[in-house]
Every structure is written in C-alpha cells, then in structure tokens.
C-alpha cells in the first residue's frame, strides 16, 4: 500500500465520521517551508492546494484555514508532537456547529494518521538502508576480490617459470605466498557469501527450481576436485523432478558447499555419495562421505560463525563460514538441515525442502 | 605468429597474461578500456581477443563483445565478427550472473576464470586459434 492511498482513505473516513462535505490532509513541505495538500475528499487535491496551501497554518487547532465556499470547518494537528505539524481539516458547505465529540473523533483519526506517517517513514528508511547495504556488498565483492585474483594470477605466472627460472628456495617461498593468497581468496569469498546470505534483497526472485538440476551442477563442478584428490564422487540421480520454491543461485551454493566440504574432509581413496528423493511432501538431498567425521562435542557448534571442529582444523584449511551460509539459505526457503556423524567413519548432511506444486 | 589483443584495465593482470603468451611466441597488444579495445581491433586485426568484463563500467566487456558480434551486416565491426573472444571472469560473479557461452546472451567463445592459471590460459588460446583456422 502506498502512502497517498492510505492518506486518501483517512480523508474518506474523516468525511464519513463527521458527515463533512470536504476533508483535506495537509503536510509540511520541508523544501518550501509551507503546508501542502497531500490528500483530499470532496475536492480535487490540486484545487484544495490552490485554495488552502498558500495560507499560513492556524495558530490553534480549532480554527481551520478558511476554504472559500464552505461555511464551517474544524481542524486538528497531524503529527502534533513535532514541528512543523500537519493538519487534518473537515469542512461543511452549510453553516453548522462541530461539537466537542466531533473534535474528539477527528483527533483520534489524526492520531491514526500520525502513526501511519511514522510507519511509512520508518519503512522507507529501512528500504534505503537495505539498498545501501546491497550496493556495498556488490562493490566490496569486486573491489576486494579484484586485487587478490590479480596477485594470484601474477604469482602463478612466476611459479610456472614465465618470468624466468627460480631457485629452489625462491620457488618454495613463492609457493607459500600462493597458498596464503588462495586462502585469502576463500576467506573473502566466504565472507561476501555470508554477507550476501544476510541480505535476501540481493537475491534474484525465487521461482520453482529443481533440486535435481542444482545437485547435478554442483557435482559436475566438483568432479575435477574429487578426481584430483582420488575421492570417488557418486551421484544417485532421482527420476522424479523435485521442484522447490527457491533461487538457482541459493540451491547451487548450498549443494556446492556441502559436496565440496565432503570432498575436502574425505581422505584419498574415500567416497562421497550424493542422493536425492522424495518423502511425502518433502524433497531431500543427502551428502554422505567416508571422511574424518565430526566429534560429538563439536556437533552443537557446527552452524556457528567461524567455528571449526578441532579435527577439521588439523585436516584442511577453511573459514568456518560455509555451513553457516548453507543453513541461512536452506532456512530462507523453508528447508531444514540435519547432520549425522561418527568421528573417523564419516558424515551425512541431509537437506529437506517442502516440494512446490503448480497450484501453490 | 598469431596476434592477441588483451582488453583489460588492470596493468598487473595484463602482466600476468602477457608473460605466458609472449613466452609461447604470440604477438601481444594491449588496450586498457572497452573503447580503446574496439579501436585497436580495427587497427591491429587480431587473431584472438582476451577481454575483461569489468573495466570502466561493470559491463564494459559485455558491450565490447556485443558490438563486435553485432548481427547487423552494416556494422563497422562486421569484418571482425569471427575473431574468437576469450572472456576473463571471476567464478563467483559467474554463478550469480549466470552467463554461459551463449550467442544470444553473451557472444563469446570461452571463459578463463580469475585467478588465471597460465597453463589453462595457453590451452584455451591454442584451442580457440585452431578452431578459428579450420
């Protein structure tokens, strides 16, 4: 609902309650330092503006600015707690006496109008803050990533010998720089993903998307990584299309994160199995690995920002943000995430989403 | 040897691309904005273009590729339509923007992810040049 519509409803309600012929809502126009008519009943806003707005606001409540052609009027302040205040004015064509009861009703309506104006102002401030936050994340993404990826590219060029040959020691040191930069890149990506996951307005609009396609893409993306490590990545596809209400980007992030974690924490020779299916009105995806597992005491902290289980710290580098992002995204689209694990044996993450039906 | 035009506004990234390309014996030319890139395409008539997406604007690279691949037969870039284009991307923006080598949306031939691995770069350059010859 927009503010203009809401204020027009206020004007109509006021006219009915007071049996008035004309109602005008005036608000201070800060740029021009005067009152302007923003909504009216029984008269055009432009016409009311011509007749009323040039006049100075009345000193007290009881006497409205005179409206030519209308014999009686009554008026109360809008936003009376603040200066400059606005006005809610009611007029009658024929001479009549507005009673204290009328004024009381008018004041109650003006209070409602004041609350309405405040609510709209707060919402618009929040919208502006959200937009600024989104802009910041977009800029930060490019500005933070860009120097890192350039430095990584330069270091790789040097390491591969394209800037002349390196001594054993130089190569060793530059390799360390490369590893540090790679970690910095991961950290920045995770931080930005994390910030973005807290800013749903950054996302494209949700629509029906299938778990099948997203799981397929994620597995395809991570297959080379698994092969390189000697981890067997198996996907058991599901014939049935499992459509859920989400965005492709979020689903891709969820499954890429879960599968890449599974590959990362599974030693060479191990196995990562991804399966999906339907249980009643729910679509589920399971990512099971034969990796290092999660110690029981670590399970309650798994979805805490920057938390990493002690055995994970020893096994591989990471930021402790991946699962936080996954959980945030899963829950945004009405899903659930569960984990079962046995230290030294392996881990299973199960994500379930309510299935989408065309009639929803 | 083949002529390669790099359109990229970050001089350090240019170095990272130029060194392996020159080591392979390619003739390397550089433009540091989309506009300069378009001018150099006409001047140099390169065999392959390496294009960054985000330069003076976040979509400057897209504009360049759209101009070069304009379907209009009277376009001033019509003679350069078939030059292969290799675009530089950050995989992160790729997942959220969802562009693929799709003629209708973004007319390019292949992608190189940032950070650039010199061997991946050279492999893609070789493949595109061979494909263009045949």
XYZ file of C-alpha atoms in Angstrom:
494
model
C 0.000 0.000 0.000
C 1.362 3.434 -0.791
C 1.160 6.457 1.435
C -1.042 8.506 -0.930
C -3.665 5.756 -0.970
C -3.564 5.424 2.817
C -3.994 9.163 3.345
C -6.913 9.253 0.912
C -8.582 6.503 2.951
C -8.013 8.663 6.019
C -9.719 11.602 4.266
C -12.710 9.419 3.315
C -13.030 8.011 6.850
C -12.903 11.516 8.321
C -15.604 12.793 5.948
C -17.908 9.872 6.813
C -17.332 10.114 10.567
C -18.065 13.845 10.667
C -20.591 13.983 7.817
C -18.315 16.613 6.278
C -18.503 17.741 2.627
C -14.788 18.231 2.202
C -11.749 16.870 4.013
C -8.149 17.914 3.343
C -4.917 16.424 4.680
C -2.061 18.933 4.765
C 1.579 18.091 5.479
C 4.615 20.332 5.784
C 6.650 20.553 2.614
C 10.126 20.934 4.057
C 11.672 22.182 0.836
C 9.240 25.083 0.506
C 8.607 25.720 4.196
C 4.816 25.631 3.953
C 1.915 23.193 4.116
C 0.763 21.326 1.026
C -2.394 19.312 0.456
C -1.452 15.643 0.085
C -4.897 14.017 0.131
C -8.498 15.228 -0.055
C -12.112 14.106 -0.111
C -14.921 16.007 -1.894
C -12.481 18.252 -3.735
C -9.521 17.829 -6.101
C -6.153 17.809 -4.378
C -4.947 20.469 -6.854
C -7.939 22.686 -6.226
C -7.674 22.319 -2.458
C -3.987 23.114 -2.778
C -4.815 26.334 -4.665
C -7.331 27.440 -2.068
C -5.617 26.343 1.126
C -1.947 25.891 0.857
C -0.911 29.475 0.306
C -2.354 30.373 3.686
C -0.264 30.305 6.853
C -1.137 27.429 9.198
C -3.516 28.383 12.033
C -2.119 29.051 15.448
C -4.592 26.837 17.307
C -6.414 23.633 16.457
C -9.977 24.818 16.485
C -9.819 27.195 13.524
C -9.003 25.695 10.170
C -7.652 27.791 7.311
C -10.768 29.203 5.621
C -11.911 27.400 2.487
C -13.869 29.727 0.165
C -17.413 28.447 -0.470
C -17.542 26.434 2.750
C -19.312 27.954 5.730
C -17.944 25.870 8.650
C -14.815 23.971 9.371
C -12.889 22.128 12.041
C -9.260 21.151 12.165
C -6.704 19.226 14.262
C -2.954 18.794 14.052
C -1.324 15.821 12.433
C 1.989 14.773 13.982
C 1.267 17.135 16.849
C 4.427 16.064 18.675
C 6.630 17.622 16.027
C 7.233 20.896 14.321
C 6.196 21.761 11.738
C 2.964 19.839 12.132
C 0.395 18.894 9.508
C -3.367 19.381 9.538
C -6.463 17.262 9.144
C -9.312 19.640 8.191
C -13.043 18.979 7.664
C -15.451 21.491 6.076
C -19.158 21.739 5.601
C -20.856 23.693 2.822
C -23.668 24.911 5.090
C -23.193 26.629 8.439
C -23.134 24.092 11.263
C -21.618 23.628 14.685
C -18.904 20.947 15.023
C -19.316 19.569 18.557
C -16.548 18.585 21.009
C -17.431 14.970 20.144
C -16.676 15.717 16.517
C -13.331 17.201 17.506
C -12.641 14.123 19.624
C -13.306 11.773 16.673
C -11.228 13.988 14.413
C -8.334 13.897 16.899
C -8.497 10.086 17.092
C -8.349 9.884 13.287
C -5.438 12.346 13.231
C -3.575 10.145 15.734
C -4.085 7.174 13.403
C -2.787 9.306 10.541
C 0.277 10.259 12.597
C 1.033 6.606 13.362
C 0.632 5.813 9.681
C 3.062 8.536 8.623
C 5.646 7.361 11.132
C 5.335 3.755 9.970
C 5.827 4.796 6.353
C 8.845 6.903 7.220
C 10.469 4.051 9.103
C 9.841 1.607 6.265
C 11.325 3.950 3.731
C 14.429 4.472 5.881
C 14.810 0.695 6.185
C 14.467 0.270 2.423
C 17.178 2.867 1.896
C 19.484 1.115 4.383
C 18.904 -2.225 2.639
C 19.659 -0.717 -0.753
C 22.863 0.861 0.588
C 23.876 -2.470 2.113
C 23.295 -4.286 -1.182
C 25.319 -1.684 -3.075
C 28.115 -2.008 -0.563
C 28.264 -5.786 -0.906
C 28.319 -5.545 -4.686
C 31.160 -3.041 -4.653
C 33.033 -4.915 -1.945
C 32.779 -8.113 -3.968
C 34.566 -6.594 -6.895
C 36.943 -4.311 -5.021
C 38.111 -6.943 -2.538
C 38.350 -9.812 -4.952
C 39.994 -7.984 -7.777
C 43.420 -7.296 -6.185
C 43.543 -10.804 -4.751
C 42.845 -12.569 -8.036
C 45.326 -10.332 -9.849
C 48.033 -11.127 -7.284
C 47.213 -14.844 -7.557
C 47.486 -14.669 -11.342
C 50.866 -12.932 -11.139
C 52.198 -15.421 -8.593
C 51.075 -18.349 -10.744
C 52.794 -16.851 -13.764
C 56.040 -16.542 -11.796
C 55.742 -20.036 -10.260
C 55.269 -21.635 -13.656
C 58.535 -20.035 -14.748
C 57.185 -17.440 -17.201
C 59.181 -14.666 -15.525
C 62.471 -16.539 -15.600
C 63.675 -19.542 -13.661
C 63.528 -19.659 -9.868
C 65.916 -21.074 -7.338
C 64.567 -23.912 -5.190
C 64.240 -21.534 -2.248
C 62.508 -18.812 -4.253
C 60.055 -21.346 -5.571
C 59.368 -22.627 -2.077
C 58.699 -19.135 -0.730
C 56.529 -18.063 -3.643
C 54.529 -21.285 -3.258
C 53.830 -20.261 0.310
C 52.679 -16.832 -0.896
C 50.424 -18.591 -3.392
C 48.856 -20.741 -0.672
C 48.291 -17.722 1.555
C 46.644 -15.855 -1.308
C 44.441 -18.842 -2.117
C 43.273 -18.934 1.469
C 42.667 -15.180 1.468
C 40.554 -15.596 -1.661
C 38.479 -18.325 0.001
C 38.050 -16.207 3.084
C 36.915 -13.156 1.134
C 34.519 -15.263 -0.954
C 33.029 -16.857 2.142
C 32.700 -13.523 3.918
C 30.977 -11.993 0.929
C 28.701 -15.015 0.518
C 27.948 -14.766 4.195
C 27.116 -11.055 3.931
C 25.002 -11.752 0.860
C 23.161 -14.560 2.649
C 22.156 -11.981 5.282
C 20.826 -9.668 2.577
C 17.953 -11.506 0.859
C 17.172 -8.417 -1.231
C 20.356 -9.173 -3.186
C 18.878 -12.384 -4.473
C 17.013 -12.784 -7.689
C 13.310 -13.521 -7.117
C 12.519 -17.066 -6.063
C 10.760 -19.373 -8.525
C 10.171 -23.105 -8.859
C 13.602 -24.714 -9.393
C 14.564 -28.369 -9.251
C 16.858 -29.989 -6.722
C 17.896 -32.427 -9.472
C 19.425 -29.754 -11.723
C 21.197 -27.977 -8.908
C 22.675 -31.164 -7.423
C 23.798 -32.139 -10.935
C 25.545 -28.806 -11.495
C 27.267 -28.885 -8.114
C 28.513 -32.447 -8.627
C 29.780 -31.597 -12.108
C 31.623 -28.557 -10.769
C 33.334 -30.582 -8.032
C 34.106 -33.737 -10.012
C 37.584 -32.479 -11.065
C 38.453 -31.623 -7.464
C 37.364 -35.090 -6.294
C 39.308 -36.802 -9.086
C 42.419 -34.802 -8.349
C 42.215 -35.896 -4.735
C 41.386 -39.530 -5.528
C 37.950 -39.351 -3.915
C 35.145 -41.229 -5.625
C 32.190 -38.845 -6.109
C 28.979 -40.747 -6.900
C 25.570 -39.228 -7.622
C 22.425 -41.354 -7.414
C 20.027 -39.323 -9.530
C 16.297 -39.247 -8.945
C 13.927 -39.768 -11.887
C 11.240 -37.636 -10.392
C 11.671 -33.868 -10.808
C 11.847 -32.393 -7.315
C 10.761 -28.768 -7.668
C 11.108 -26.393 -4.729
C 10.469 -22.663 -4.284
C 13.943 -21.048 -4.146
C 16.567 -19.455 -6.389
C 19.014 -21.441 -8.530
C 21.852 -19.444 -7.087
C 20.977 -20.334 -3.484
C 20.475 -24.027 -4.233
C 23.771 -24.121 -6.148
C 25.548 -22.521 -3.214
C 24.016 -24.967 -0.752
C 24.972 -28.114 -2.670
C 28.344 -26.852 -3.874
C 29.224 -26.079 -0.275
C 28.070 -29.441 1.086
C 29.697 -31.539 -1.640
C 32.960 -29.582 -1.577
C 33.096 -29.979 2.227
C 32.550 -33.724 1.858
C 35.354 -33.994 -0.704
C 37.607 -31.769 1.389
C 37.263 -33.790 4.593
C 37.480 -37.213 2.943
C 40.961 -38.724 2.625
C 42.240 -40.117 -0.679
C 40.576 -43.403 -1.582
C 37.343 -42.436 0.181
C 33.883 -41.943 -1.213
C 31.295 -39.154 -1.389
C 27.750 -40.185 -2.276
C 25.034 -37.711 -3.204
C 21.465 -38.971 -3.402
C 18.091 -37.303 -3.601
C 14.467 -38.281 -3.448
C 11.044 -37.556 -2.115
C 9.406 -38.325 1.208
C 5.753 -37.329 1.127
C 5.596 -33.593 0.529
C 9.324 -33.117 1.099
C 12.246 -33.338 -1.301
C 15.520 -34.449 0.293
C 19.200 -34.427 -0.655
C 21.777 -36.476 1.262
C 25.524 -35.901 1.018
C 27.380 -38.796 2.647
C 31.132 -39.148 2.958
C 33.595 -41.640 4.390
C 35.687 -38.803 5.779
C 37.171 -37.788 9.106
C 33.765 -37.270 10.740
C 32.727 -34.696 13.322
C 33.428 -35.229 17.044
C 30.243 -35.402 19.106
C 31.171 -32.365 21.184
C 31.592 -30.306 18.006
C 28.139 -31.075 16.575
C 26.218 -28.418 18.536
C 28.610 -25.688 17.298
C 28.704 -26.709 13.664
C 26.499 -23.885 12.416
C 28.195 -21.144 14.439
C 30.068 -18.417 12.609
C 33.805 -19.143 12.265
C 33.544 -22.387 14.271
C 35.717 -25.265 13.055
C 35.912 -28.680 14.668
C 39.386 -29.475 16.076
C 39.960 -32.401 13.695
C 38.842 -30.253 10.730
C 41.412 -27.595 11.665
C 44.155 -30.158 11.530
C 42.964 -31.728 8.317
C 42.384 -28.801 5.941
C 42.190 -25.020 5.723
C 38.763 -23.417 5.920
C 36.950 -20.370 7.197
C 34.151 -21.824 9.315
C 31.543 -19.903 7.330
C 30.407 -22.425 4.721
C 27.862 -24.256 6.866
C 26.548 -21.004 8.350
C 25.804 -19.803 4.819
C 24.228 -23.140 3.911
C 21.922 -23.102 6.936
C 20.887 -19.487 6.352
C 19.972 -20.255 2.719
C 18.242 -23.573 3.493
C 16.046 -21.920 6.099
C 15.268 -18.933 3.911
C 13.361 -21.240 1.564
C 11.587 -23.181 4.307
C 14.037 -26.093 4.401
C 15.839 -27.963 7.171
C 19.376 -29.241 7.507
C 20.432 -32.190 9.651
C 23.756 -33.811 10.304
C 24.748 -37.265 11.477
C 28.354 -38.136 12.001
C 30.740 -40.564 13.581
C 34.280 -39.440 14.143
C 36.669 -41.404 11.979
C 33.840 -43.017 9.961
C 32.103 -40.262 8.024
C 29.332 -37.696 7.907
C 25.897 -37.343 6.328
C 24.240 -33.992 5.769
C 20.550 -34.144 4.886
C 18.739 -31.124 3.455
C 14.953 -31.222 3.075
C 12.714 -28.704 1.341
C 8.934 -28.576 1.018
C 8.091 -29.564 -2.565
C 6.467 -26.959 -4.760
C 3.172 -27.683 -6.518
C 1.936 -25.745 -9.545
C -1.251 -24.767 -7.687
C 0.706 -23.188 -4.790
C 52.706 -15.935 -35.098
C 49.160 -15.134 -34.042
C 48.265 -11.649 -32.804
C 46.433 -11.453 -29.485
C 44.709 -8.325 -28.188
C 44.234 -8.092 -24.404
C 41.481 -5.664 -23.376
C 41.990 -5.218 -19.636
C 42.296 -2.124 -17.441
C 44.386 -3.665 -14.664
C 48.085 -3.408 -15.631
C 49.078 -6.177 -13.202
C 46.566 -8.555 -14.738
C 47.942 -7.557 -18.152
C 51.414 -8.642 -16.985
C 50.091 -11.964 -15.705
C 48.516 -12.622 -19.122
C 51.259 -11.167 -21.280
C 54.202 -13.168 -19.877
C 52.944 -16.675 -20.700
C 51.506 -15.528 -24.042
C 54.800 -13.945 -25.099
C 56.735 -16.964 -23.871
C 54.665 -19.012 -26.315
C 55.658 -16.597 -29.069
C 52.361 -14.763 -29.552
C 52.400 -11.091 -30.547
C 50.606 -9.349 -27.677
C 48.780 -5.996 -27.896
C 47.028 -4.236 -25.022
C 44.051 -1.885 -24.705
C 43.064 -0.537 -21.298
C 39.405 0.332 -21.932
C 36.480 -1.006 -23.926
C 36.598 1.943 -26.318
C 40.336 1.674 -26.917
C 39.826 -2.062 -27.394
C 37.317 -1.529 -30.197
C 39.681 0.917 -31.933
C 42.594 -1.492 -31.650
C 40.535 -4.340 -33.092
C 40.218 -2.319 -36.322
C 43.835 -1.189 -36.259
C 45.528 -4.497 -35.416
C 43.009 -7.074 -36.715
C 43.998 -9.578 -34.013
C 43.545 -13.343 -34.343
C 42.116 -13.576 -30.825
C 40.801 -11.196 -28.172
C 41.124 -11.641 -24.405
C 38.500 -9.480 -22.760
C 37.873 -8.418 -19.167
C 34.248 -7.833 -18.168
C 34.537 -5.170 -15.500
C 36.537 -2.177 -16.670
C 35.373 1.446 -16.740
C 31.868 0.117 -16.064
C 30.838 -3.241 -14.628
C 29.669 -4.391 -18.053
C 32.201 -2.703 -20.373
C 33.425 -6.089 -21.589
C 29.890 -7.196 -22.480
C 29.432 -4.029 -24.524
C 32.628 -4.733 -26.464
C 31.619 -8.313 -27.250
C 28.102 -7.244 -28.238
C 29.489 -4.602 -30.621
C 31.973 -6.999 -32.174
C 29.356 -9.702 -32.670
C 26.586 -7.392 -33.853
C 24.351 -9.313 -36.286
C 23.932 -6.101 -38.347
C 25.749 -6.730 -41.687
C 26.414 -2.961 -41.974
C 28.075 -2.768 -38.562
C 31.540 -1.223 -38.694
C 32.738 -4.319 -36.832
C 31.218 -6.808 -39.291
C 34.674 -7.756 -40.707
C 35.802 -8.748 -37.184
C 32.797 -10.925 -36.295
C 34.722 -14.162 -36.425
C 37.635 -13.219 -34.196
C 37.450 -15.612 -31.229
C 36.803 -13.924 -27.865
C 38.071 -15.332 -24.588
C 36.499 -13.612 -21.599
C 38.079 -13.186 -18.159
C 35.686 -13.833 -15.310
C 35.658 -14.362 -11.617
C 33.854 -17.645 -10.984
C 31.921 -16.019 -8.210
C 30.285 -13.485 -10.429
C 29.682 -16.231 -12.956
C 27.473 -18.168 -10.600
C 25.347 -15.190 -9.686
C 25.128 -13.610 -13.134
C 24.690 -16.979 -14.829
C 26.202 -16.219 -18.156
C 27.394 -19.008 -20.343
C 28.955 -19.088 -23.813
C 25.586 -18.289 -25.311
C 25.408 -16.441 -28.606
C 22.089 -14.850 -27.731
C 23.081 -13.509 -24.372
C 26.807 -13.029 -24.284
C 28.563 -13.667 -27.565
C 31.939 -15.038 -26.510
C 33.714 -18.319 -27.234
C 35.142 -19.367 -23.901
C 35.970 -18.218 -20.390
C 39.094 -18.052 -18.286
C 38.499 -17.864 -14.552
C 40.334 -15.394 -12.385
C 42.795 -16.084 -10.841
C 44.318 -17.050 -14.161
C 46.343 -20.220 -14.352
C 48.861 -19.661 -17.178
C 48.614 -23.220 -18.456
C 44.826 -23.130 -18.607
C 45.053 -19.790 -20.414
C 47.506 -21.089 -23.032
C 45.445 -24.250 -23.567
C 42.283 -22.232 -24.227
C 44.116 -19.821 -26.527
C 45.542 -22.702 -28.586
C 42.170 -24.421 -28.868
C 40.382 -21.266 -29.998
C 43.052 -20.355 -32.547
C 42.982 -23.863 -34.026
C 39.192 -23.845 -34.172
C 39.255 -20.458 -35.932
C 41.719 -21.731 -38.551
C 39.656 -24.779 -39.509
